[in-house]
């Protein structure tokens, strides 16, 4: 209703989104009682209810179970197929590599690489390329004591 939608449209879309995100049984409960994954789905449904052309999502799959992740991917895929655009921030490089057509590697607020996923990753996985661009891995020398265990 904040977007000027007719209340009947809001009601219909709420029911549609609740069904699609498997939230119908939870609508009567306060959101504060939801799990982190359910809260993510509610937030995504709220972002989609007015059918925007652009969705900007921060870690949309964090704390979401595999079944819900698949549902979210299906919904977002249909959204994109019909002209919507999704920009997502994620540390899950496997997911980004699987579902995104373009990628930007941003470290410390600086864009280190951007373009089609295949071009940015080159011969590496996207995770390997990210680590390479970000400056490598941390130094684990001196942590040999972790190989001895206390009781």
XYZ file of C-alpha atoms in Angstrom:
151
model
C 0.000 0.000 0.000
C 3.040 2.282 0.519
C 3.612 2.016 -3.236
C 0.069 3.127 -4.018
C -1.206 -0.357 -4.742
C -4.906 -1.008 -4.340
C -5.580 -2.990 -1.124
C -7.181 -5.821 -3.122
C -4.015 -6.091 -5.246
C -1.895 -6.150 -2.080
C -4.092 -8.904 -0.638
C -3.897 -11.022 -3.821
C -0.144 -10.539 -4.226
C 0.474 -11.271 -0.550
C -1.365 -14.573 -0.903
C 0.513 -15.386 -4.127
C 3.907 -14.590 -2.617
C 3.125 -16.417 0.635
C 2.217 -19.513 -1.381
C 5.287 -19.226 -3.638
C 7.667 -18.741 -0.699
C 5.905 -21.394 1.415
C 4.938 -18.858 4.068
C 1.141 -19.248 4.011
C 1.017 -21.130 7.322
C 3.224 -18.531 8.997
C 1.297 -15.376 8.058
C -0.626 -15.302 11.333
C 2.581 -15.380 13.418
C 4.688 -12.311 14.199
C 7.796 -12.021 12.009
C 9.874 -11.921 15.204
C 8.969 -15.625 15.651
C 10.332 -16.542 12.197
C 13.636 -18.275 11.586
C 16.387 -16.327 9.832
C 15.577 -18.115 6.555
C 11.879 -17.342 6.808
C 12.690 -13.711 7.564
C 14.824 -13.579 4.398
C 11.893 -14.908 2.376
C 9.498 -12.370 3.905
C 11.907 -9.543 3.107
C 12.269 -10.734 -0.481
C 8.499 -11.058 -0.868
C 8.118 -7.527 0.507
C 10.644 -6.238 -2.015
C 8.805 -7.957 -4.868
C 5.185 -7.173 -4.009
C 5.081 -3.965 -6.058
C 6.835 -5.659 -9.011
C 9.860 -3.367 -9.346
C 12.091 -3.416 -12.430
C 15.191 -3.726 -10.244
C 15.893 -5.768 -7.114
C 19.058 -5.130 -5.103
C 19.617 -8.055 -2.753
C 22.264 -8.475 -0.071
C 23.117 -12.119 0.627
C 19.653 -13.401 -0.360
C 20.613 -17.057 0.225
C 22.263 -16.621 3.623
C 20.521 -18.733 6.299
C 18.130 -20.165 3.705
C 17.724 -23.936 3.411
C 18.453 -25.671 0.071
C 14.768 -26.148 -0.824
C 13.997 -22.475 -0.196
C 17.129 -21.468 -2.133
C 15.849 -23.408 -5.123
C 12.432 -21.767 -4.823
C 14.017 -18.316 -4.584
C 16.192 -19.048 -7.622
C 13.127 -20.164 -9.597
C 11.213 -17.020 -8.642
C 14.160 -14.741 -9.442
C 14.796 -16.606 -12.703
C 11.204 -16.041 -13.840
C 11.467 -12.416 -12.749
C 14.590 -11.912 -14.894
C 13.097 -13.808 -17.857
C 10.248 -11.312 -17.878
C 12.505 -8.251 -17.882
C 13.450 -7.699 -14.250
C 17.015 -7.083 -13.142
C 18.615 -8.514 -10.003
C 21.785 -7.141 -8.478
C 22.978 -9.310 -5.640
C 25.805 -9.137 -3.185
C 27.139 -12.485 -2.079
C 30.180 -14.182 -0.640
C 28.953 -17.496 -2.095
C 31.051 -17.626 -5.240
C 29.656 -21.020 -6.294
C 26.147 -19.598 -6.290
C 27.233 -16.434 -8.101
C 29.039 -18.505 -10.713
C 25.940 -20.665 -11.262
C 23.240 -18.011 -11.443
C 24.732 -14.698 -12.533
C 25.477 -13.558 -16.054
C 27.720 -10.662 -15.003
C 29.863 -10.105 -11.940
C 31.894 -7.371 -10.293
C 34.605 -8.217 -7.793
C 34.618 -5.441 -5.208
C 37.199 -5.318 -2.428
C 37.488 -2.403 -0.037
C 35.014 -0.418 -2.107
C 37.128 -0.760 -5.255
C 35.936 -2.605 -8.367
C 38.844 -4.907 -9.223
C 37.168 -6.685 -12.137
C 33.791 -6.672 -13.821
C 32.100 -8.233 -16.806
C 30.609 -11.555 -17.891
C 31.336 -14.291 -15.335
C 33.403 -16.340 -17.830
C 35.624 -13.364 -18.629
C 36.191 -12.333 -15.023
C 37.061 -15.828 -13.806
C 39.199 -16.805 -16.808
C 40.646 -20.289 -16.348
C 40.031 -20.229 -12.587
C 36.917 -20.714 -10.498
C 35.302 -17.459 -9.499
C 36.402 -18.043 -5.903
C 40.022 -18.571 -6.969
C 39.878 -15.430 -9.108
C 38.377 -13.436 -6.220
C 41.169 -14.572 -3.883
C 43.759 -13.749 -6.547
C 42.348 -10.258 -7.056
C 41.915 -9.647 -3.323
C 45.576 -10.341 -2.631
C 45.818 -13.993 -1.742
C 45.266 -15.948 1.414
C 46.389 -15.304 4.964
C 49.648 -16.620 6.366
C 49.083 -19.734 8.481
C 52.741 -20.171 9.427
C 53.251 -20.435 13.169
C 49.928 -22.145 13.830
C 51.416 -25.639 14.031
C 50.293 -25.779 17.659
C 46.764 -26.291 16.315
C 47.836 -29.834 15.383
C 48.190 -30.730 19.058
C 45.006 -31.061 21.016
C 44.262 -30.462 24.655
C 41.842 -32.619 26.563
